[in-house]
Tab-separated table of C-alpha atoms in Angstrom:
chain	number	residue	atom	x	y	z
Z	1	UNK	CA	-27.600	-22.817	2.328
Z	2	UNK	CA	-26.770	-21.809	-1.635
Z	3	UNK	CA	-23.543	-20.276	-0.448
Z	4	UNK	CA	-22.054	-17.002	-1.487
Z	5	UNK	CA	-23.611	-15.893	-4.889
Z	6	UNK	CA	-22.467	-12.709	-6.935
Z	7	UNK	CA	-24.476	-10.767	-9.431
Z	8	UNK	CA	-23.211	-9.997	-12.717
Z	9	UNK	CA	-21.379	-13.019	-13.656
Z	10	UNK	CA	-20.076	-10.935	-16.100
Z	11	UNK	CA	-19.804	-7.217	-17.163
Z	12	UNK	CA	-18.427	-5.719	-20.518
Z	13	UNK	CA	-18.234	-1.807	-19.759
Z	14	UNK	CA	-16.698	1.133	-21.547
Z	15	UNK	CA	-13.908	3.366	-19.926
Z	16	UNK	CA	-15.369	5.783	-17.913
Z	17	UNK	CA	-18.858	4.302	-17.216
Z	18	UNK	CA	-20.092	3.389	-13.370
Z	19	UNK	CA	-20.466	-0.094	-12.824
Z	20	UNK	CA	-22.144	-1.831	-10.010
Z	21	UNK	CA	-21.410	-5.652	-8.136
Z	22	UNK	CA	-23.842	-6.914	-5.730
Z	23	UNK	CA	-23.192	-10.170	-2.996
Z	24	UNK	CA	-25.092	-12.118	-0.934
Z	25	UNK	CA	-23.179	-13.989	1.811
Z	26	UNK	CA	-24.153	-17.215	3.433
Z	27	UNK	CA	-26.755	-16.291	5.634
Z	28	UNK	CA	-25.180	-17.016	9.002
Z	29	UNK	CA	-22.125	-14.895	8.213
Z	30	UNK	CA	-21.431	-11.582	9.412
Z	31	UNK	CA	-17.928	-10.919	7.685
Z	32	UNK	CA	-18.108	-10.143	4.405
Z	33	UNK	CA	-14.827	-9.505	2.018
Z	34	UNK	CA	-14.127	-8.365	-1.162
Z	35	UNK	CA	-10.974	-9.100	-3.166
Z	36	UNK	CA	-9.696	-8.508	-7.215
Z	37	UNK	CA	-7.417	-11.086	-9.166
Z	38	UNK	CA	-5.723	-10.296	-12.511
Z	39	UNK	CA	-4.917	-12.727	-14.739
Z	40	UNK	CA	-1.882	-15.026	-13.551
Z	41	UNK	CA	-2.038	-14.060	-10.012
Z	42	UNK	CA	-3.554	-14.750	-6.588
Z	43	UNK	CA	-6.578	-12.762	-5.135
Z	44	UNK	CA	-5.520	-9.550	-3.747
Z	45	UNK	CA	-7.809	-7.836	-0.682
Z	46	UNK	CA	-9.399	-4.939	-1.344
Z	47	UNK	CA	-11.872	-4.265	1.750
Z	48	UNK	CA	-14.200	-6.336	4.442
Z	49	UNK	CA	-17.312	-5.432	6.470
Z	50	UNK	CA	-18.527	-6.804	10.069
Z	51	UNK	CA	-21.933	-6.366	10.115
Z	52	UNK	CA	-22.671	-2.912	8.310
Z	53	UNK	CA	-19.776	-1.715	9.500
Z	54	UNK	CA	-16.270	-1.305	7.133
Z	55	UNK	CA	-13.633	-2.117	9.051
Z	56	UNK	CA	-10.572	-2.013	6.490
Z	57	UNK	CA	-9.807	-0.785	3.098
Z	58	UNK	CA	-6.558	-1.798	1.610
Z	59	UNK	CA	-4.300	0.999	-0.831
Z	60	UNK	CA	-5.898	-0.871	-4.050
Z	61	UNK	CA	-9.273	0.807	-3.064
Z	62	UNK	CA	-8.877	3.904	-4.999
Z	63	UNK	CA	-11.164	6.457	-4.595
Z	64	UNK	CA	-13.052	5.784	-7.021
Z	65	UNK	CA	-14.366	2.410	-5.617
Z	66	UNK	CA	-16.743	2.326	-2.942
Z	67	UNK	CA	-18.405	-0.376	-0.987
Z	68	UNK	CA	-21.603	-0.681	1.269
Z	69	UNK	CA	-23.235	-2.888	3.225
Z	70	UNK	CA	-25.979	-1.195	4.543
Z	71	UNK	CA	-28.106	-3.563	6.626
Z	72	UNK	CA	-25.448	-6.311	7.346
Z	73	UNK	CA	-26.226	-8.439	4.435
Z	74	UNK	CA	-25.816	-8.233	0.949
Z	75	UNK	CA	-22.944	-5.660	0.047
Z	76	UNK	CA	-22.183	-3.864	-3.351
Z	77	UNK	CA	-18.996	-2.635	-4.457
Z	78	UNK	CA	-19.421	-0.017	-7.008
Z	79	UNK	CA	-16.279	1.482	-9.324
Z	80	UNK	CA	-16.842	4.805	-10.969
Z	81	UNK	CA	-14.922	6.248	-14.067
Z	82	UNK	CA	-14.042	2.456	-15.062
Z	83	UNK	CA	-10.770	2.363	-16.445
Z	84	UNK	CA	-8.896	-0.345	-18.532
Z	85	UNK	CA	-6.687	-1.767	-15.318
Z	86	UNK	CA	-9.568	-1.946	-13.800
Z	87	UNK	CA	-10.501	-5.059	-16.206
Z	88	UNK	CA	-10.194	-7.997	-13.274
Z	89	UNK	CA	-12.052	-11.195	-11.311
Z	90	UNK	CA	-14.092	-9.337	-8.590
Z	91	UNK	CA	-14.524	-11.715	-5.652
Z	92	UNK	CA	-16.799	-11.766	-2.590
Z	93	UNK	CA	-16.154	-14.391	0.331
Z	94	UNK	CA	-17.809	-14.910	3.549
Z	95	UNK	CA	-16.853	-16.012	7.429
Z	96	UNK	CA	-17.445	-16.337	11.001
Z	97	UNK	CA	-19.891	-18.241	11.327
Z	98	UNK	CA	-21.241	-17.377	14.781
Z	99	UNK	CA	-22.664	-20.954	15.907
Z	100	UNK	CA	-19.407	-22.932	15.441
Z	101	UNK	CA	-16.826	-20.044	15.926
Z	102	UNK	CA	-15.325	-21.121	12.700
Z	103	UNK	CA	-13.343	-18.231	11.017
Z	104	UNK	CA	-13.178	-19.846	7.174
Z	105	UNK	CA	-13.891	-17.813	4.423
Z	106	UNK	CA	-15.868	-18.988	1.750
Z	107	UNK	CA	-16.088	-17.100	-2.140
Z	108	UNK	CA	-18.338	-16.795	-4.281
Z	109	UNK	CA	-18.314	-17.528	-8.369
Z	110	UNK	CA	-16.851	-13.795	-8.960
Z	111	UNK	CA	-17.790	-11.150	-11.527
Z	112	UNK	CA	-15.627	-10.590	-13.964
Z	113	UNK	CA	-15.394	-7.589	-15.883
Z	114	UNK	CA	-13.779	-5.904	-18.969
Z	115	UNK	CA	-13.457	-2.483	-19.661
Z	116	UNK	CA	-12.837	-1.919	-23.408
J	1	UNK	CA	3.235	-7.348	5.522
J	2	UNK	CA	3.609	-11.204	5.458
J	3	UNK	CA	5.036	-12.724	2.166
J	4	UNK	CA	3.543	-16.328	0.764
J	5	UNK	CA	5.463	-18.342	-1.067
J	6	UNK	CA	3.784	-21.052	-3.177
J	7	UNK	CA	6.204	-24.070	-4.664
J	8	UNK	CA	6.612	-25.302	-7.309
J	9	UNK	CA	4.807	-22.612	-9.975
J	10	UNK	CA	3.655	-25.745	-12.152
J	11	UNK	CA	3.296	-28.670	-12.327
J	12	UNK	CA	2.688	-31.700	-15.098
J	13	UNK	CA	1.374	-35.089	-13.695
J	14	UNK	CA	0.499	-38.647	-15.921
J	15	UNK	CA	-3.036	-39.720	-14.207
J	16	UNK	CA	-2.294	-41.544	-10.929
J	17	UNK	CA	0.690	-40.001	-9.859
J	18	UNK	CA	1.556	-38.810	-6.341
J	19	UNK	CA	2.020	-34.674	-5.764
J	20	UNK	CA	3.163	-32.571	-3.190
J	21	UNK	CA	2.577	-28.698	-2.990
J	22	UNK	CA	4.236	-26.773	-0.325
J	23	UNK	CA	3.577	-22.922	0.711
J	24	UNK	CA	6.073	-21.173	3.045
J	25	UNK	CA	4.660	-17.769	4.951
J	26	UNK	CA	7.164	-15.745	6.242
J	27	UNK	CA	5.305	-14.590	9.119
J	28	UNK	CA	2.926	-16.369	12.042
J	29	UNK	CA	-0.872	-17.232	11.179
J	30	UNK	CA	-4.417	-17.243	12.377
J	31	UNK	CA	-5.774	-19.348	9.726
J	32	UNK	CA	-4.448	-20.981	6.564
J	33	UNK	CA	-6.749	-22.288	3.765
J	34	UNK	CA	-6.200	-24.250	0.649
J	35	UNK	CA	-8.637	-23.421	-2.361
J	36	UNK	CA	-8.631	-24.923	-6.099
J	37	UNK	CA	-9.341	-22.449	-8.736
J	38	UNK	CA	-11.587	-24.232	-11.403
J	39	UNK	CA	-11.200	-23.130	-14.852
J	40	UNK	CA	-14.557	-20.722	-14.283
J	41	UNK	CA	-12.507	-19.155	-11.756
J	42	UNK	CA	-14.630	-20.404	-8.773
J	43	UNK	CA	-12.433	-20.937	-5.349
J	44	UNK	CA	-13.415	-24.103	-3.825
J	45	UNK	CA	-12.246	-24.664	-0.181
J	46	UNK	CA	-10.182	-27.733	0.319
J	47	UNK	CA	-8.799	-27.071	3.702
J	48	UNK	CA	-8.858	-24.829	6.748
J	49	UNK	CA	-5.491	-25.772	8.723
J	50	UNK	CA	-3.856	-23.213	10.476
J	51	UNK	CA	-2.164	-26.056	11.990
J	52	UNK	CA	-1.956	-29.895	12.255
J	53	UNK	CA	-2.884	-32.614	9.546
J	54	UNK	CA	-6.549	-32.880	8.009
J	55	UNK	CA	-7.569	-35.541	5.162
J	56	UNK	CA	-10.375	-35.392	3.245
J	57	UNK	CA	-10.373	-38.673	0.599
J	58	UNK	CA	-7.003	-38.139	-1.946
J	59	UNK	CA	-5.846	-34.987	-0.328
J	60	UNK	CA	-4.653	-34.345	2.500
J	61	UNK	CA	-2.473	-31.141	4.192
J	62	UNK	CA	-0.500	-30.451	6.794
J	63	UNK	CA	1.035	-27.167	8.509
J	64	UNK	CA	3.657	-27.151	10.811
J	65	UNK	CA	2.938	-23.509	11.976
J	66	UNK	CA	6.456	-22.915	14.343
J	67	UNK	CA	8.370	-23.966	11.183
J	68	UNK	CA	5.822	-21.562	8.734
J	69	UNK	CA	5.020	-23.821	5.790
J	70	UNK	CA	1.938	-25.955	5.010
J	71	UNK	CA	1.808	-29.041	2.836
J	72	UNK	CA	-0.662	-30.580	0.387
J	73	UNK	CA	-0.645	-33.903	-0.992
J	74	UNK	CA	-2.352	-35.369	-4.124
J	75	UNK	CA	-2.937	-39.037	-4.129
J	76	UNK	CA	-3.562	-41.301	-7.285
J	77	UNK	CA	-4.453	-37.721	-9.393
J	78	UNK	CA	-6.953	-37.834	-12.053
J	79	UNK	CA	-7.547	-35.488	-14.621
J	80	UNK	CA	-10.359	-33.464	-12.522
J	81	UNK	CA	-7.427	-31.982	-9.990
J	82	UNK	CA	-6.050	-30.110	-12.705
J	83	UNK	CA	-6.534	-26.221	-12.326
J	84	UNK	CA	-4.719	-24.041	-9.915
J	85	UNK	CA	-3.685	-24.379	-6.255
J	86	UNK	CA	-3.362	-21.464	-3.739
J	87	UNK	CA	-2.199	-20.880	-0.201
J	88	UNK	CA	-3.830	-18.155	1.528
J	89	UNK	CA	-3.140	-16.880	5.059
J	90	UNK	CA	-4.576	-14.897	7.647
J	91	UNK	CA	-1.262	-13.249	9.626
J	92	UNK	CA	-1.676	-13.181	13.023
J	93	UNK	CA	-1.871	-9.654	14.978
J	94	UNK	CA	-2.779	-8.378	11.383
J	95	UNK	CA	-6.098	-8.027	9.861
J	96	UNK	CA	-8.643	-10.070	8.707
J	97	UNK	CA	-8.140	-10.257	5.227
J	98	UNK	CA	-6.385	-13.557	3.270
J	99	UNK	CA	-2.953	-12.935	1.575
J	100	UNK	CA	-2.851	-15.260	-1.755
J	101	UNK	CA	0.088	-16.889	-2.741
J	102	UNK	CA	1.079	-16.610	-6.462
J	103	UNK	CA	-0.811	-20.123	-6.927
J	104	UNK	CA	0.263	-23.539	-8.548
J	105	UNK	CA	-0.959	-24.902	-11.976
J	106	UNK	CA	-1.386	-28.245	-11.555
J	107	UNK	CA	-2.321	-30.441	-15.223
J	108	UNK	CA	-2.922	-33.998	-14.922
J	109	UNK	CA	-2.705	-35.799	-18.305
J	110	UNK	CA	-4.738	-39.218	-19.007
């Protein structure tokens, strides 16, 4: 098992263009999260998938981000009309492992991404 | 929602000192993890304790759950635990997600 990976690493985009993360969880996972961290501070939740299914979005999630996880696996989390506060560590993580029970989540390395 | 308290903000260690880092939640848990944030940003997991004492080599944590605050201890530190040092919970009855503490910068000089 590679763990969780996240594609870009990094992203340099200009305000108001449509960018695109993608994540693969560790395999025998079916909760899948995503959370953003500025500079200085802790992780904040944005949103987290059982399955295929999206069972919470927090406030943060404007509308212009959406997130998918269409077959239960790999999920994207896509922000349109990029804006400069939108310039943040974008981090996936990973749990329940349904063989041991355990809840633990595990991240991945993160995208980061600047909008100049 | 529930409020995580990380203490103290930083921290400066000489190589081989002793360090403790508490969190305080203000509200009761599911789960509680410990991660260290290397300098690429990359969370590794050092503990999953929503309660009791684990050890794993020159750390070790503990949470007392009824009294809401978790401990982690540094043993002999070398200069590879610097970085930073969160607390994140899962609040019980709530959802899934992890609330973050603020972290702790921890530098360990040679």
């Amino acid at each position: 098992d590679t763990g969780v990976s996240q594609d870009p690493r990094h992203k340099i985009t200009k305000r108001g263009q449509n960018v695109t993360f993608r994540c693969d969880p560790i395999s025998e996972h079916n909760r899948l999260y995503w959370y953003r961290q500025t500079l200085g501070q802790g992780p904040e939740f944005l949103t987290y998938f059982q399955n295929e299914a999206q069972l919470e979005k927090s406030r943060l999630l404007s509308d212009r981000f959406s997130a998918e996880r269409p077959k239960g696996s790999f999920s994207t989390l896509e922000i349109q009309r990029t804006e400069q506060g939108d310039s943040a560590m974008y981090l996936c993580a990973s749990s329940l492992d349904l063989a041991t029970l355990s809840y633990e989540q595990y991240f991945g390395p993160g995208t980061r991404l600047t909008v100049t | 929602g529930i409020q995580v308290e990380q203490s103290p903000p930083d921290l400066i260690l000489q190589e081989g000192a002793n360090s403790t880092l508490r969190c305080n939640f203000s509200d009761s848990v599911n789960n509680l993890q410990w991660f260290h944030q290397n300098p690429w940003g990359q969370l590794i997991n050092l503990f999953y304790i929503p309660s009791g004492t684990k050890q794993n080599g020159r750390l070790s944590a503990t949470t007392v759950a009824t009294e809401r605050y978790s401990l982690l201890y540094i043993s002999s530190s070398q200069t590879t635990d610097s970085g930073v040092y969160f607390c994140a919970v899962e609040e019980e009855g709530g959802s899934e997600k992890l609330v973050f503490g603020k972290g702790m910068k921890l530098t360990v000089n040679p």
